Amino acid sequence: MGRSVSVCCCLFILFLFLSELTGFITTEIVNELYVDDPDKDSGGKIDVSLNISLPNLHCELVGLDIQDEMGRHEVGHIDNSMKIPLNNGVGCRFEGQFSINKVPGNFHVSTHSATAQPQNPDMTHIIHKLSFGDTLQVHNVHGAFNALGGADRLTSNPLASHDYILKIVPTVYEDKSGKQQFSYQYTVANKEYVAYSHTGRIIPAIWFRYDLSPITVKYTERRQPLYRFITTICAIIGGTFTVAGILDSCIFTASEAWKKIQLGKMH
């Protein structure tokens, strides 16, 4: 009987040891919220990556304009950007990397920078990517880092403008070595409309109007300390053998009592 108890205890200890070992080697992601500007070395800038296709608008008409509350007003931004013709030149894919100031503002894809304005610009589009800051290659962090990725407006009114209202949330990821990556998640609301003024229909555009949240989200990689792992293993071994000793003693006492009862019946 004692041998059986010992075998069961060893198996139980092995099971608990493997469970604790799995927890020890697994990295835990802890998140917290605080009010601060996490990336103070950015110079007050946020890097933006935009990839959008307009299948019914020629590349020579497509342009990117940037405005904000610090007085920036740039029409036809071309640095770090390229236009790829689509559908035999009928459409255009715009890919660009640029920076915005950390103040409310907007950037928009339009025909405003074209030398001659088309009569009926078709602003139907697909957004492949819109992201801010570093790209986080972390599998266990799921957030809205590319919330507009895959947005399809091909069935919209060709003459409609599109407003995407973005609330940008600073996000920090700190790995076990203390290295930090600065990215931004965002929420989005959108509407489409055909705008008119007293002079007639206003030229449509695809607007991305943004504002920054004062709240920063921080993800931190943590691993269970070695001393806590060792303490837990010692507690498992000690506790298991203590309980096993009590069980063995109880079984032995019960066995001896049963033998006495049997001997009493025989006499």
Short mmCIF file of N, CA, C and O in Angstrom, two decimals, residues 20-113:
data_model
loop_
_atom_site.label_atom_id
_atom_site.label_comp_id
_atom_site.label_asym_id
_atom_site.label_seq_id
_atom_site.Cartn_x
_atom_site.Cartn_y
_atom_site.Cartn_z
N GLU A 20 3.77 24.16 -13.19
CA GLU A 20 4.49 25.35 -12.74
C GLU A 20 5.59 25.75 -13.72
O GLU A 20 5.84 26.93 -13.94
N LEU A 21 6.27 24.75 -14.30
CA LEU A 21 7.33 25.04 -15.26
C LEU A 21 6.77 25.74 -16.49
O LEU A 21 7.36 26.69 -17.01
N THR A 22 5.59 25.29 -16.95
CA THR A 22 4.95 25.94 -18.09
C THR A 22 4.62 27.40 -17.77
O THR A 22 4.84 28.30 -18.59
N GLY A 23 4.09 27.63 -16.57
CA GLY A 23 3.79 28.99 -16.16
C GLY A 23 5.04 29.85 -16.01
O GLY A 23 5.01 31.06 -16.29
N PHE A 24 6.16 29.23 -15.61
CA PHE A 24 7.40 29.97 -15.41
C PHE A 24 8.01 30.43 -16.72
O PHE A 24 8.51 31.56 -16.84
N ILE A 25 7.99 29.54 -17.74
CA ILE A 25 8.64 29.89 -19.01
C ILE A 25 7.72 30.70 -19.92
O ILE A 25 8.16 31.24 -20.93
N THR A 26 6.43 30.80 -19.59
CA THR A 26 5.48 31.57 -20.40
C THR A 26 5.56 33.05 -20.02
O THR A 26 5.55 33.40 -18.85
N THR A 27 5.65 33.89 -21.04
CA THR A 27 5.69 35.33 -20.81
C THR A 27 4.29 35.87 -20.60
O THR A 27 3.38 35.61 -21.38
N GLU A 28 4.11 36.65 -19.56
CA GLU A 28 2.82 37.27 -19.24
C GLU A 28 2.82 38.71 -19.73
O GLU A 28 3.82 39.43 -19.58
N ILE A 29 1.72 39.11 -20.35
CA ILE A 29 1.58 40.49 -20.81
C ILE A 29 0.66 41.24 -19.85
O ILE A 29 -0.51 40.88 -19.68
N VAL A 30 1.21 42.27 -19.22
CA VAL A 30 0.44 43.08 -18.27
C VAL A 30 0.19 44.44 -18.91
O VAL A 30 1.10 45.04 -19.48
N ASN A 31 -1.04 44.93 -18.85
CA ASN A 31 -1.32 46.25 -19.44
C ASN A 31 -1.76 47.21 -18.36
O ASN A 31 -2.34 46.83 -17.33
N GLU A 32 -1.47 48.48 -18.60
CA GLU A 32 -1.85 49.54 -17.67
C GLU A 32 -2.17 50.80 -18.45
O GLU A 32 -1.79 50.94 -19.62
N LEU A 33 -2.87 51.71 -17.82
CA LEU A 33 -3.26 52.97 -18.43
C LEU A 33 -2.68 54.12 -17.61
O LEU A 33 -2.66 54.06 -16.37
N TYR A 34 -2.20 55.16 -18.28
CA TYR A 34 -1.74 56.35 -17.57
C TYR A 34 -1.82 57.55 -18.50
O TYR A 34 -1.96 57.40 -19.72
N VAL A 35 -1.73 58.74 -17.92
CA VAL A 35 -1.82 59.98 -18.69
C VAL A 35 -0.42 60.54 -18.87
O VAL A 35 0.22 60.95 -17.90
N ASP A 36 0.08 60.51 -20.11
CA ASP A 36 1.42 61.00 -20.38
C ASP A 36 1.67 60.91 -21.88
O ASP A 36 0.95 60.22 -22.60
N ASP A 37 2.72 61.59 -22.33
CA ASP A 37 3.21 61.42 -23.70
C ASP A 37 4.37 60.44 -23.62
O ASP A 37 5.45 60.79 -23.15
N PRO A 38 4.19 59.21 -24.07
CA PRO A 38 5.21 58.19 -23.85
C PRO A 38 6.48 58.40 -24.67
O PRO A 38 7.58 58.08 -24.22
N ASP A 39 6.35 58.93 -25.90
CA ASP A 39 7.49 59.06 -26.79
C ASP A 39 7.93 60.51 -26.86
O ASP A 39 7.67 61.22 -27.83
N LYS A 40 8.64 60.94 -25.81
CA LYS A 40 9.05 62.35 -25.72
C LYS A 40 10.19 62.68 -26.68
O LYS A 40 10.49 63.85 -26.91
N ASP A 41 10.84 61.67 -27.22
CA ASP A 41 11.96 61.91 -28.14
C ASP A 41 11.52 61.99 -29.60
O ASP A 41 12.35 62.08 -30.50
N SER A 42 10.21 61.95 -29.83
CA SER A 42 9.72 61.96 -31.22
C SER A 42 9.68 63.35 -31.83
O SER A 42 9.39 63.49 -33.02
N GLY A 43 9.95 64.37 -31.02
CA GLY A 43 9.89 65.73 -31.55
C GLY A 43 8.48 66.19 -31.80
O GLY A 43 8.24 67.09 -32.62
N GLY A 44 7.51 65.59 -31.11
CA GLY A 44 6.12 65.97 -31.29
C GLY A 44 5.52 65.48 -32.58
O GLY A 44 4.52 66.03 -33.07
N LYS A 45 6.12 64.44 -33.18
CA LYS A 45 5.66 63.90 -34.46
C LYS A 45 5.16 62.46 -34.30
O LYS A 45 5.57 61.73 -33.41
N ILE A 46 4.27 62.07 -35.20
CA ILE A 46 3.79 60.68 -35.30
C ILE A 46 3.96 60.23 -36.73
O ILE A 46 3.51 60.90 -37.67
N ASP A 47 4.63 59.10 -36.92
CA ASP A 47 4.79 58.54 -38.26
C ASP A 47 3.49 57.86 -38.70
O ASP A 47 2.85 57.16 -37.92
N VAL A 48 3.12 58.07 -39.95
CA VAL A 48 1.88 57.52 -40.51
C VAL A 48 2.22 56.71 -41.75
O VAL A 48 3.07 57.11 -42.56
N SER A 49 1.57 55.56 -41.89
CA SER A 49 1.70 54.74 -43.09
C SER A 49 0.31 54.57 -43.71
O SER A 49 -0.59 54.07 -43.05
N LEU A 50 0.16 55.00 -44.97
CA LEU A 50 -1.13 54.93 -45.65
C LEU A 50 -0.98 54.18 -46.97
O LEU A 50 -0.05 54.44 -47.75
N ASN A 51 -1.90 53.24 -47.20
CA ASN A 51 -1.94 52.48 -48.44
C ASN A 51 -3.40 52.38 -48.87
O ASN A 51 -4.20 51.75 -48.20
N ILE A 52 -3.73 53.03 -49.98
CA ILE A 52 -5.13 53.12 -50.40
C ILE A 52 -5.22 53.01 -51.92
O ILE A 52 -4.35 53.52 -52.64
N SER A 53 -6.24 52.31 -52.40
CA SER A 53 -6.47 52.16 -53.84
C SER A 53 -7.73 52.91 -54.25
O SER A 53 -8.77 52.80 -53.58
N LEU A 54 -7.62 53.66 -55.34
CA LEU A 54 -8.77 54.33 -55.96
C LEU A 54 -8.87 53.80 -57.39
O LEU A 54 -8.19 54.32 -58.29
N PRO A 55 -9.66 52.78 -57.63
CA PRO A 55 -9.65 52.09 -58.93
C PRO A 55 -10.23 52.90 -60.09
O PRO A 55 -10.10 52.48 -61.24
N ASN A 56 -10.84 54.06 -59.80
CA ASN A 56 -11.47 54.84 -60.87
C ASN A 56 -10.96 56.28 -60.92
O ASN A 56 -11.68 57.17 -61.38
N LEU A 57 -9.72 56.50 -60.46
CA LEU A 57 -9.17 57.85 -60.47
C LEU A 57 -7.71 57.77 -60.93
O LEU A 57 -6.91 57.03 -60.36
N HIS A 58 -7.38 58.54 -61.97
CA HIS A 58 -6.03 58.52 -62.54
C HIS A 58 -5.00 59.01 -61.53
O HIS A 58 -5.27 59.91 -60.71
N CYS A 59 -3.78 58.45 -61.62
CA CYS A 59 -2.73 58.80 -60.67
C CYS A 59 -2.33 60.27 -60.73
O CYS A 59 -1.97 60.86 -59.70
N GLU A 60 -2.40 60.89 -61.92
CA GLU A 60 -2.01 62.29 -62.00
C GLU A 60 -2.99 63.21 -61.26
O GLU A 60 -2.68 64.39 -61.00
N LEU A 61 -4.16 62.68 -60.91
CA LEU A 61 -5.15 63.48 -60.18
C LEU A 61 -5.06 63.28 -58.66
O LEU A 61 -5.57 64.10 -57.90
N VAL A 62 -4.43 62.17 -58.24
CA VAL A 62 -4.43 61.80 -56.82
C VAL A 62 -3.34 62.57 -56.07
O VAL A 62 -2.19 62.64 -56.51
N GLY A 63 -3.72 63.13 -54.93
CA GLY A 63 -2.75 63.83 -54.11
C GLY A 63 -3.08 63.71 -52.63
O GLY A 63 -4.22 63.38 -52.26
N LEU A 64 -2.09 63.94 -51.78
CA LEU A 64 -2.26 63.90 -50.33
C LEU A 64 -2.04 65.28 -49.75
O LEU A 64 -1.01 65.92 -50.01
N ASP A 65 -3.01 65.77 -48.98
CA ASP A 65 -2.92 67.08 -48.34
C ASP A 65 -2.93 66.89 -46.83
O ASP A 65 -3.62 66.01 -46.30
N ILE A 66 -2.16 67.72 -46.12
CA ILE A 66 -2.03 67.60 -44.67
C ILE A 66 -2.28 68.96 -44.03
O ILE A 66 -1.70 69.98 -44.45
N GLN A 67 -3.14 68.99 -43.01
CA GLN A 67 -3.45 70.22 -42.28
C GLN A 67 -3.51 69.91 -40.79
O GLN A 67 -3.85 68.79 -40.39
N ASP A 68 -3.19 70.89 -39.95
CA ASP A 68 -3.39 70.70 -38.51
C ASP A 68 -3.53 72.05 -37.82
O ASP A 68 -3.41 73.11 -38.45
N GLU A 69 -3.76 72.02 -36.51
CA GLU A 69 -4.03 73.23 -35.74
C GLU A 69 -2.78 74.04 -35.42
O GLU A 69 -2.86 75.11 -34.83
N MET A 70 -1.60 73.53 -35.81
CA MET A 70 -0.37 74.30 -35.64
C MET A 70 -0.08 75.17 -36.86
O MET A 70 0.96 75.82 -36.93
N GLY A 71 -1.00 75.16 -37.80
CA GLY A 71 -0.85 76.02 -38.98
C GLY A 71 -0.27 75.31 -40.19
O GLY A 71 -0.06 75.94 -41.23
N ARG A 72 -0.01 74.05 -40.07
CA ARG A 72 0.51 73.31 -41.23
C ARG A 72 -0.57 73.18 -42.29
O ARG A 72 -1.70 72.82 -41.99
N HIS A 73 -0.21 73.45 -43.52
CA HIS A 73 -1.16 73.30 -44.63
C HIS A 73 -0.34 72.93 -45.86
O HIS A 73 0.22 73.80 -46.54
N GLU A 74 -0.26 71.66 -46.12
CA GLU A 74 0.57 71.15 -47.21
C GLU A 74 -0.33 70.47 -48.24
O GLU A 74 -1.05 69.53 -47.92
N VAL A 75 -0.27 70.96 -49.46
CA VAL A 75 -1.08 70.41 -50.54
C VAL A 75 -0.18 69.64 -51.50
O VAL A 75 0.84 70.16 -51.95
N GLY A 76 -0.56 68.39 -51.76
CA GLY A 76 0.23 67.58 -52.69
C GLY A 76 1.51 67.05 -52.10
O GLY A 76 2.58 67.13 -52.72
N HIS A 77 1.45 66.50 -50.90
CA HIS A 77 2.63 65.92 -50.25
C HIS A 77 3.15 64.77 -51.10
O HIS A 77 2.40 63.86 -51.49
N ILE A 78 4.47 64.78 -51.40
CA ILE A 78 5.03 63.75 -52.28
C ILE A 78 6.21 63.00 -51.66
O ILE A 78 6.63 61.98 -52.20
N ASP A 79 6.77 63.45 -50.54
CA ASP A 79 7.92 62.77 -49.94
C ASP A 79 7.54 61.38 -49.48
O ASP A 79 6.48 61.17 -48.89
N ASN A 80 8.43 60.41 -49.73
CA ASN A 80 8.25 59.02 -49.28
C ASN A 80 6.90 58.45 -49.71
O ASN A 80 6.23 57.76 -48.94
N SER A 81 6.50 58.77 -50.91
CA SER A 81 5.21 58.26 -51.41
C SER A 81 5.37 57.83 -52.87
O SER A 81 6.30 58.24 -53.56
N MET A 82 4.47 56.97 -53.29
CA MET A 82 4.47 56.58 -54.70
C MET A 82 3.05 56.27 -55.13
O MET A 82 2.19 55.90 -54.32
N LYS A 83 2.84 56.40 -56.44
CA LYS A 83 1.54 56.11 -57.05
C LYS A 83 1.73 54.98 -58.06
O LYS A 83 2.60 55.05 -58.93
N ILE A 84 0.90 53.96 -57.92
CA ILE A 84 0.99 52.80 -58.79
C ILE A 84 -0.28 52.72 -59.63
O ILE A 84 -1.38 52.60 -59.10
N PRO A 85 -0.16 52.84 -60.96
CA PRO A 85 -1.37 52.77 -61.82
C PRO A 85 -2.07 51.43 -61.70
O PRO A 85 -1.44 50.37 -61.58
N LEU A 86 -3.40 51.48 -61.72
CA LEU A 86 -4.23 50.27 -61.66
C LEU A 86 -5.16 50.25 -62.88
O LEU A 86 -5.48 51.30 -63.45
N ASN A 87 -5.59 49.06 -63.25
CA ASN A 87 -6.59 48.90 -64.32
C ASN A 87 -6.17 49.62 -65.61
O ASN A 87 -6.93 50.42 -66.18
N ASN A 88 -4.91 49.36 -66.03
CA ASN A 88 -4.39 49.97 -67.26
C ASN A 88 -4.38 51.50 -67.19
O ASN A 88 -4.64 52.19 -68.19
N GLY A 89 -4.10 52.02 -66.01
CA GLY A 89 -4.00 53.47 -65.85
C GLY A 89 -5.27 54.16 -65.46
O GLY A 89 -5.26 55.38 -65.20
N VAL A 90 -6.36 53.43 -65.42
CA VAL A 90 -7.65 54.05 -65.06
C VAL A 90 -7.67 54.41 -63.57
O VAL A 90 -8.22 55.45 -63.19
N GLY A 91 -7.10 53.57 -62.75
CA GLY A 91 -7.11 53.79 -61.32
C GLY A 91 -5.71 54.00 -60.77
O GLY A 91 -4.72 54.04 -61.50
N CYS A 92 -5.63 54.12 -59.44
CA CYS A 92 -4.35 54.43 -58.81
C CYS A 92 -4.29 53.85 -57.40
O CYS A 92 -5.30 53.86 -56.68
N ARG A 93 -3.11 53.37 -57.05
CA ARG A 93 -2.85 52.94 -55.68
C ARG A 93 -1.82 53.89 -55.10
O ARG A 93 -0.72 54.05 -55.63
N PHE A 94 -2.20 54.53 -53.98
CA PHE A 94 -1.31 55.50 -53.34
C PHE A 94 -0.72 54.87 -52.08
O PHE A 94 -1.45 54.37 -51.22
N GLU A 95 0.61 54.90 -51.98
CA GLU A 95 1.31 54.41 -50.80
C GLU A 95 2.22 55.52 -50.29
O GLU A 95 3.01 56.07 -51.07
N GLY A 96 2.09 55.85 -49.03
CA GLY A 96 2.89 56.94 -48.50
C GLY A 96 3.23 56.78 -47.03
O GLY A 96 2.47 56.19 -46.27
N GLN A 97 4.40 57.28 -46.67
CA GLN A 97 4.82 57.39 -45.27
C GLN A 97 5.12 58.85 -44.99
O GLN A 97 5.90 59.48 -45.72
N PHE A 98 4.50 59.39 -43.97
CA PHE A 98 4.68 60.80 -43.64
C PHE A 98 4.49 60.97 -42.14
O PHE A 98 4.18 60.01 -41.42
N SER A 99 4.70 62.16 -41.66
CA SER A 99 4.55 62.42 -40.23
C SER A 99 3.53 63.52 -40.01
O SER A 99 3.36 64.41 -40.85
N ILE A 100 2.85 63.44 -38.87
CA ILE A 100 1.90 64.47 -38.47
C ILE A 100 2.28 64.98 -37.10
O ILE A 100 2.98 64.30 -36.33
N ASN A 101 1.86 66.18 -36.79
CA ASN A 101 2.11 66.75 -35.46
C ASN A 101 1.12 66.18 -34.44
O ASN A 101 0.01 65.77 -34.80
N LYS A 102 1.53 66.17 -33.20
CA LYS A 102 0.67 65.63 -32.14
C LYS A 102 -0.35 66.67 -31.69
O LYS A 102 -0.45 67.04 -30.51
N VAL A 103 -1.11 67.16 -32.66
CA VAL A 103 -2.21 68.09 -32.40
C VAL A 103 -3.36 67.68 -33.32
O VAL A 103 -3.14 66.99 -34.32
N PRO A 104 -4.58 68.06 -33.01
CA PRO A 104 -5.69 67.72 -33.90
C PRO A 104 -5.47 68.26 -35.31
O PRO A 104 -4.92 69.34 -35.51
N GLY A 105 -5.89 67.48 -36.29
CA GLY A 105 -5.72 67.90 -37.67
C GLY A 105 -6.34 66.89 -38.61
O GLY A 105 -7.19 66.09 -38.21
N ASN A 106 -5.93 66.94 -39.85
CA ASN A 106 -6.44 65.99 -40.83
C ASN A 106 -5.43 65.82 -41.95
O ASN A 106 -4.59 66.69 -42.20
N PHE A 107 -5.53 64.70 -42.63
CA PHE A 107 -4.87 64.51 -43.92
C PHE A 107 -5.92 63.89 -44.83
O PHE A 107 -6.80 63.16 -44.38
N HIS A 108 -5.86 64.23 -46.10
CA HIS A 108 -6.90 63.75 -47.00
C HIS A 108 -6.36 63.48 -48.39
O HIS A 108 -5.44 64.14 -48.86
N VAL A 109 -6.94 62.46 -49.00
CA VAL A 109 -6.62 62.11 -50.38
C VAL A 109 -7.66 62.80 -51.26
O VAL A 109 -8.87 62.64 -51.06
N SER A 110 -7.17 63.58 -52.23
CA SER A 110 -8.09 64.38 -53.04
C SER A 110 -7.45 64.71 -54.38
O SER A 110 -6.34 64.28 -54.68
N THR A 111 -8.16 65.51 -55.16
CA THR A 111 -7.62 66.01 -56.43
C THR A 111 -7.20 67.48 -56.30
O THR A 111 -6.97 68.15 -57.31
N HIS A 112 -7.09 67.97 -55.07
CA HIS A 112 -6.82 69.40 -54.85
C HIS A 112 -5.49 69.85 -55.45
O HIS A 112 -5.34 71.01 -55.85
N SER A 113 -4.51 68.94 -55.49
CA SER A 113 -3.19 69.33 -55.99
C SER A 113 -3.04 69.16 -57.50
O SER A 113 -1.99 69.48 -58.07
#
